[in-house]
C-alpha cells in the first residue's frame, strides 16, 4: 500500500541554522509533491510545489528537492526564525488533473531562539 | 480576498448523535474538498466535488458520512451516527487552477469531539 513518512514527529533547531525536513514515500509514483505549513488551530497553507521532472525549487528562504530514484523530498528552511515554528506536511498527487492529495503525518518544527 | 469559511469551529457530541459541518469556499473556486485530520496525522481526503458533482468519495465511510454541495457553492458534511473514532478536525478546502495544478486553500477546520 502507499506510504508517506516524514522523518520525525518533532525537530528542534537553533535560530539562524538550516532546518531540513524529510519526506519519503513507497509504492507511489507522484506527478508532483507539495509542502504545506500548518499552525495550531489552523488549516494547512500551501508553500511550494515540485514536479517529478524537477530536481530543486526555491522560494525565498525555502528550498525543496525531489529525488524520484530515492523516492524522497527534502525541505530546507535557511536562516531559520522562531516564526518558522509550525508543523510541515508533505503531500503527493498522482498526476496533474487528479488533485487527490495524500498527506504525510507531518513534522513539528520548533526554532529555538 | 476572503478565505474558506467553516462553522462551527468546535463541536462536542455524544456517540450515536448526529452532527453537520458547513463550508463556504472561496468565490469562484469550482473544486471543494473535505478532509479528516486525526490528532498527530496528516489530513485524509474524504470527498472531492467539482462544482456540485462528486469526483472522488472512495474514502468516505458512506454508512455514516454524507456530503452535499448544492448549487456548486456551499457544502455540508454530516455524520450520523457518530462514533468515538470520528473525533478529529474536519477541514474544508477549495481550489483554483494555477499553472496546471490545483492549489488548495484550507479553512480553519471544525474540531469534533465525540464522547
Short mmCIF file of C-alpha atoms in Angstrom, two decimals:
data_model
loop_
_atom_site.label_atom_id
_atom_site.label_comp_id
_atom_site.label_asym_id
_atom_site.label_seq_id
_atom_site.Cartn_x
_atom_site.Cartn_y
_atom_site.Cartn_z
CA UNK A 1 0.00 0.00 0.00
CA UNK A 2 1.07 3.61 -0.47
CA UNK A 3 3.03 5.04 2.41
CA UNK A 4 4.40 8.51 3.11
CA UNK A 5 6.78 9.03 6.02
CA UNK A 6 8.15 12.26 7.38
CA UNK A 7 11.43 11.84 9.18
CA UNK A 8 10.42 12.64 12.69
CA UNK A 9 7.48 13.84 14.68
CA UNK A 10 9.41 16.77 16.12
CA UNK A 11 12.55 18.66 15.22
CA UNK A 12 14.27 21.37 17.29
CA UNK A 13 16.65 23.72 15.51
CA UNK A 14 18.66 26.69 16.78
CA UNK A 15 17.65 30.05 15.33
CA UNK A 16 19.76 31.01 12.32
CA UNK A 17 20.56 27.41 11.37
CA UNK A 18 19.12 25.49 8.44
CA UNK A 19 16.22 23.18 9.20
CA UNK A 20 15.96 20.10 6.96
CA UNK A 21 12.79 18.01 6.87
CA UNK A 22 12.46 14.70 5.03
CA UNK A 23 9.55 13.12 3.19
CA UNK A 24 9.92 9.52 1.99
CA UNK A 25 7.33 7.57 0.06
CA UNK A 26 6.83 3.99 -1.10
CA UNK A 27 4.56 2.29 -3.63
CA UNK A 28 3.81 5.65 -5.23
CA UNK A 29 4.75 7.43 -8.45
CA UNK A 30 3.66 11.01 -7.88
CA UNK A 31 3.44 13.58 -10.63
CA UNK A 32 4.25 16.27 -8.12
CA UNK A 33 4.85 16.88 -4.46
CA UNK A 34 3.71 19.78 -2.32
CA UNK A 35 4.80 21.14 1.04
CA UNK A 36 2.35 22.80 3.42
CA UNK A 37 2.70 24.63 6.70
CA UNK A 38 0.14 24.13 9.46
CA UNK A 39 -0.09 26.24 12.60
CA UNK A 40 -2.05 25.07 15.67
CA UNK A 41 -5.79 25.50 15.22
CA UNK A 42 -5.46 26.39 11.54
CA UNK A 43 -5.70 24.65 8.21
CA UNK A 44 -2.60 23.86 6.13
CA UNK A 45 -1.15 26.62 3.96
CA UNK A 46 0.48 25.81 0.63
CA UNK A 47 4.19 26.65 0.40
CA UNK A 48 5.85 25.01 -2.60
CA UNK A 49 5.24 22.51 -5.37
CA UNK A 50 7.86 20.48 -7.19
CA UNK A 51 7.19 18.35 -10.26
CA UNK A 52 8.58 14.86 -10.83
CA UNK A 53 10.96 16.14 -13.52
CA UNK A 54 12.34 18.93 -11.33
CA UNK A 55 15.28 18.46 -9.01
CA UNK A 56 15.06 21.62 -6.94
CA UNK A 57 12.74 24.54 -6.28
CA UNK A 58 13.39 27.70 -4.25
CA UNK A 59 11.24 30.39 -2.74
CA UNK A 60 12.89 33.00 -0.54
CA UNK A 61 14.41 31.04 2.39
CA UNK A 62 12.74 27.79 1.36
CA UNK A 63 14.25 25.09 -0.83
CA UNK A 64 12.73 21.78 -1.88
CA UNK A 65 14.47 18.89 -3.60
CA UNK A 66 12.85 15.86 -5.19
CA UNK A 67 14.65 12.59 -5.92
CA UNK A 68 12.32 10.13 -7.65
CA UNK A 69 15.01 7.44 -7.58
CA UNK A 70 15.35 7.62 -3.81
CA UNK A 71 11.62 8.38 -3.51
CA UNK A 72 12.44 11.28 -1.26
CA UNK A 73 11.91 15.01 -0.92
CA UNK A 74 13.91 17.30 1.32
CA UNK A 75 12.54 20.62 2.58
CA UNK A 76 15.04 23.20 3.80
CA UNK A 77 14.48 26.44 5.69
CA UNK A 78 17.63 28.54 5.76
CA UNK A 79 18.37 31.22 8.35
CA UNK A 80 15.54 29.80 10.46
CA UNK A 81 13.50 32.09 12.71
CA UNK A 82 11.18 31.38 15.66
CA UNK A 83 8.28 32.40 13.39
CA UNK A 84 9.08 29.34 11.25
CA UNK A 85 7.94 27.10 14.12
CA UNK A 86 4.99 25.05 12.86
CA UNK A 87 4.08 21.60 11.56
CA UNK A 88 5.18 20.95 7.99
CA UNK A 89 3.33 18.46 5.82
CA UNK A 90 4.33 16.92 2.52
CA UNK A 91 1.61 15.83 0.12
CA UNK A 92 1.77 13.81 -3.09
CA UNK A 93 -0.54 13.86 -6.10
CA UNK A 94 -0.77 11.03 -8.65
CA UNK A 95 -0.94 13.26 -11.72
CA UNK A 96 -1.89 16.68 -12.96
CA UNK A 97 -5.63 16.89 -13.26
CA UNK A 98 -6.12 14.50 -10.34
CA UNK A 99 -5.72 16.50 -7.18
CA UNK A 100 -6.32 13.67 -4.76
CA UNK A 101 -3.54 14.61 -2.36
CA UNK A 102 -2.10 12.05 0.05
CA UNK A 103 -0.53 13.75 3.06
CA UNK A 104 2.29 12.64 5.30
CA UNK A 105 1.92 12.75 9.07
CA UNK A 106 3.90 15.98 9.38
CA UNK A 107 6.97 17.15 11.26
CA UNK A 108 6.58 19.63 14.11
CA UNK A 109 9.44 22.10 13.81
CA UNK A 110 10.49 24.33 16.70
CA UNK A 111 13.07 27.05 16.19
CA UNK A 112 14.80 27.83 19.45
CA UNK A 113 15.85 31.48 19.97
CA UNK B 1 -9.95 38.05 -0.75
CA UNK B 2 -11.98 36.16 1.86
CA UNK B 3 -10.73 32.69 2.71
CA UNK B 4 -12.56 29.42 3.13
CA UNK B 5 -15.14 29.72 5.91
CA UNK B 6 -16.19 26.85 8.15
CA UNK B 7 -18.63 26.54 11.00
CA UNK B 8 -18.90 25.65 13.74
CA UNK B 9 -15.28 25.83 14.90
CA UNK B 10 -15.84 23.36 17.72
CA UNK B 11 -18.45 20.71 18.42
CA UNK B 12 -18.85 18.21 21.22
CA UNK B 13 -21.42 15.44 20.86
CA UNK B 14 -22.13 12.06 22.36
CA UNK B 15 -21.67 8.89 20.36
CA UNK B 16 -24.62 7.91 18.24
CA UNK B 17 -25.68 11.54 17.86
CA UNK B 18 -25.60 13.33 14.52
CA UNK B 19 -23.63 16.41 13.53
CA UNK B 20 -23.29 18.65 10.49
CA UNK B 21 -20.48 20.91 9.34
CA UNK B 22 -20.75 23.77 6.90
CA UNK B 23 -18.21 25.14 4.42
CA UNK B 24 -18.23 28.21 2.20
CA UNK B 25 -15.37 28.07 -0.32
CA UNK B 26 -13.51 30.96 -1.87
CA UNK B 27 -15.65 32.64 -4.50
CA UNK B 28 -15.05 31.21 -7.95
CA UNK B 29 -13.37 28.01 -6.77
CA UNK B 30 -15.06 25.14 -8.57
CA UNK B 31 -13.43 22.32 -6.61
CA UNK B 32 -14.21 21.66 -2.96
CA UNK B 33 -12.70 19.06 -0.65
CA UNK B 34 -13.48 17.67 2.79
CA UNK B 35 -10.61 16.20 4.81
CA UNK B 36 -10.46 14.44 8.15
CA UNK B 37 -7.39 15.12 10.28
CA UNK B 38 -6.96 12.93 13.33
CA UNK B 39 -4.61 14.26 16.01
CA UNK B 40 -0.99 13.63 15.05
CA UNK B 41 -1.80 12.66 11.47
CA UNK B 42 -1.97 14.39 8.13
CA UNK B 43 -5.30 15.28 6.51
CA UNK B 44 -7.10 12.41 4.78
CA UNK B 45 -9.36 13.21 1.84
CA UNK B 46 -12.98 12.19 2.42
CA UNK B 47 -14.70 13.64 -0.62
CA UNK B 48 -13.97 15.92 -3.57
CA UNK B 49 -16.57 17.92 -5.51
CA UNK B 50 -16.21 19.58 -8.89
CA UNK B 51 -19.00 22.18 -8.96
CA UNK B 52 -21.87 20.15 -7.46
CA UNK B 53 -20.75 16.75 -8.73
CA UNK B 54 -18.72 14.21 -6.75
CA UNK B 55 -15.28 13.48 -8.22
CA UNK B 56 -13.95 11.13 -5.53
CA UNK B 57 -15.60 9.74 -2.41
CA UNK B 58 -13.66 6.50 -2.18
CA UNK B 59 -12.52 7.18 1.40
CA UNK B 60 -15.86 8.43 2.73
CA UNK B 61 -17.48 5.98 5.19
CA UNK B 62 -20.79 6.08 3.42
CA UNK B 63 -22.68 4.13 6.07
CA UNK B 64 -22.44 7.13 8.39
CA UNK B 65 -20.99 10.07 6.47
CA UNK B 66 -22.73 12.08 3.77
CA UNK B 67 -21.90 15.30 1.98
CA UNK B 68 -23.58 17.56 -0.49
CA UNK B 69 -22.76 20.69 -2.39
CA UNK B 70 -25.87 22.44 -3.53
CA UNK B 71 -25.65 24.87 -6.44
CA UNK B 72 -21.90 24.27 -6.64
CA UNK B 73 -21.06 26.67 -3.81
CA UNK B 74 -21.55 25.87 -0.10
CA UNK B 75 -21.18 22.36 1.19
CA UNK B 76 -22.27 20.40 4.24
CA UNK B 77 -20.73 17.25 5.70
CA UNK B 78 -22.89 15.14 8.01
CA UNK B 79 -22.10 12.29 10.35
CA UNK B 80 -24.95 10.10 11.55
CA UNK B 81 -24.50 8.32 13.91
CA UNK B 82 -21.15 9.47 15.26
CA UNK B 83 -18.59 7.10 16.73
CA UNK B 84 -15.76 7.79 19.15
CA UNK B 85 -13.21 7.34 16.34
CA UNK B 86 -14.78 10.23 14.44
CA UNK B 87 -13.14 12.66 16.86
CA UNK B 88 -10.95 14.75 14.59
CA UNK B 89 -10.63 18.09 12.85
CA UNK B 90 -12.69 18.32 9.67
CA UNK B 91 -11.07 20.56 7.12
CA UNK B 92 -12.69 22.05 4.07
CA UNK B 93 -10.56 23.23 1.16
CA UNK B 94 -11.25 24.77 -2.22
CA UNK B 95 -9.03 25.03 -5.24
CA UNK B 96 -8.20 27.13 -8.21
CA UNK B 97 -6.10 26.01 -11.12
CA UNK B 98 -2.67 27.68 -11.02
CA UNK B 99 -0.12 26.83 -13.70
CA UNK B 100 -1.69 23.47 -14.42
CA UNK B 101 -2.20 22.27 -10.87
CA UNK B 102 -4.86 22.88 -8.28
CA UNK B 103 -3.51 24.95 -5.36
CA UNK B 104 -5.70 24.11 -2.38
CA UNK B 105 -6.81 26.70 0.16
CA UNK B 106 -7.88 25.33 3.52
CA UNK B 107 -10.35 26.64 6.03
CA UNK B 108 -9.63 26.70 9.79
CA UNK B 109 -11.43 23.41 10.37
CA UNK B 110 -14.08 22.16 12.78
CA UNK B 111 -12.79 20.27 15.80
CA UNK B 112 -15.21 17.46 16.63
CA UNK B 113 -15.09 15.63 19.94
CA UNK B 114 -17.26 12.55 20.32
CA UNK B 115 -17.73 11.40 23.93
#
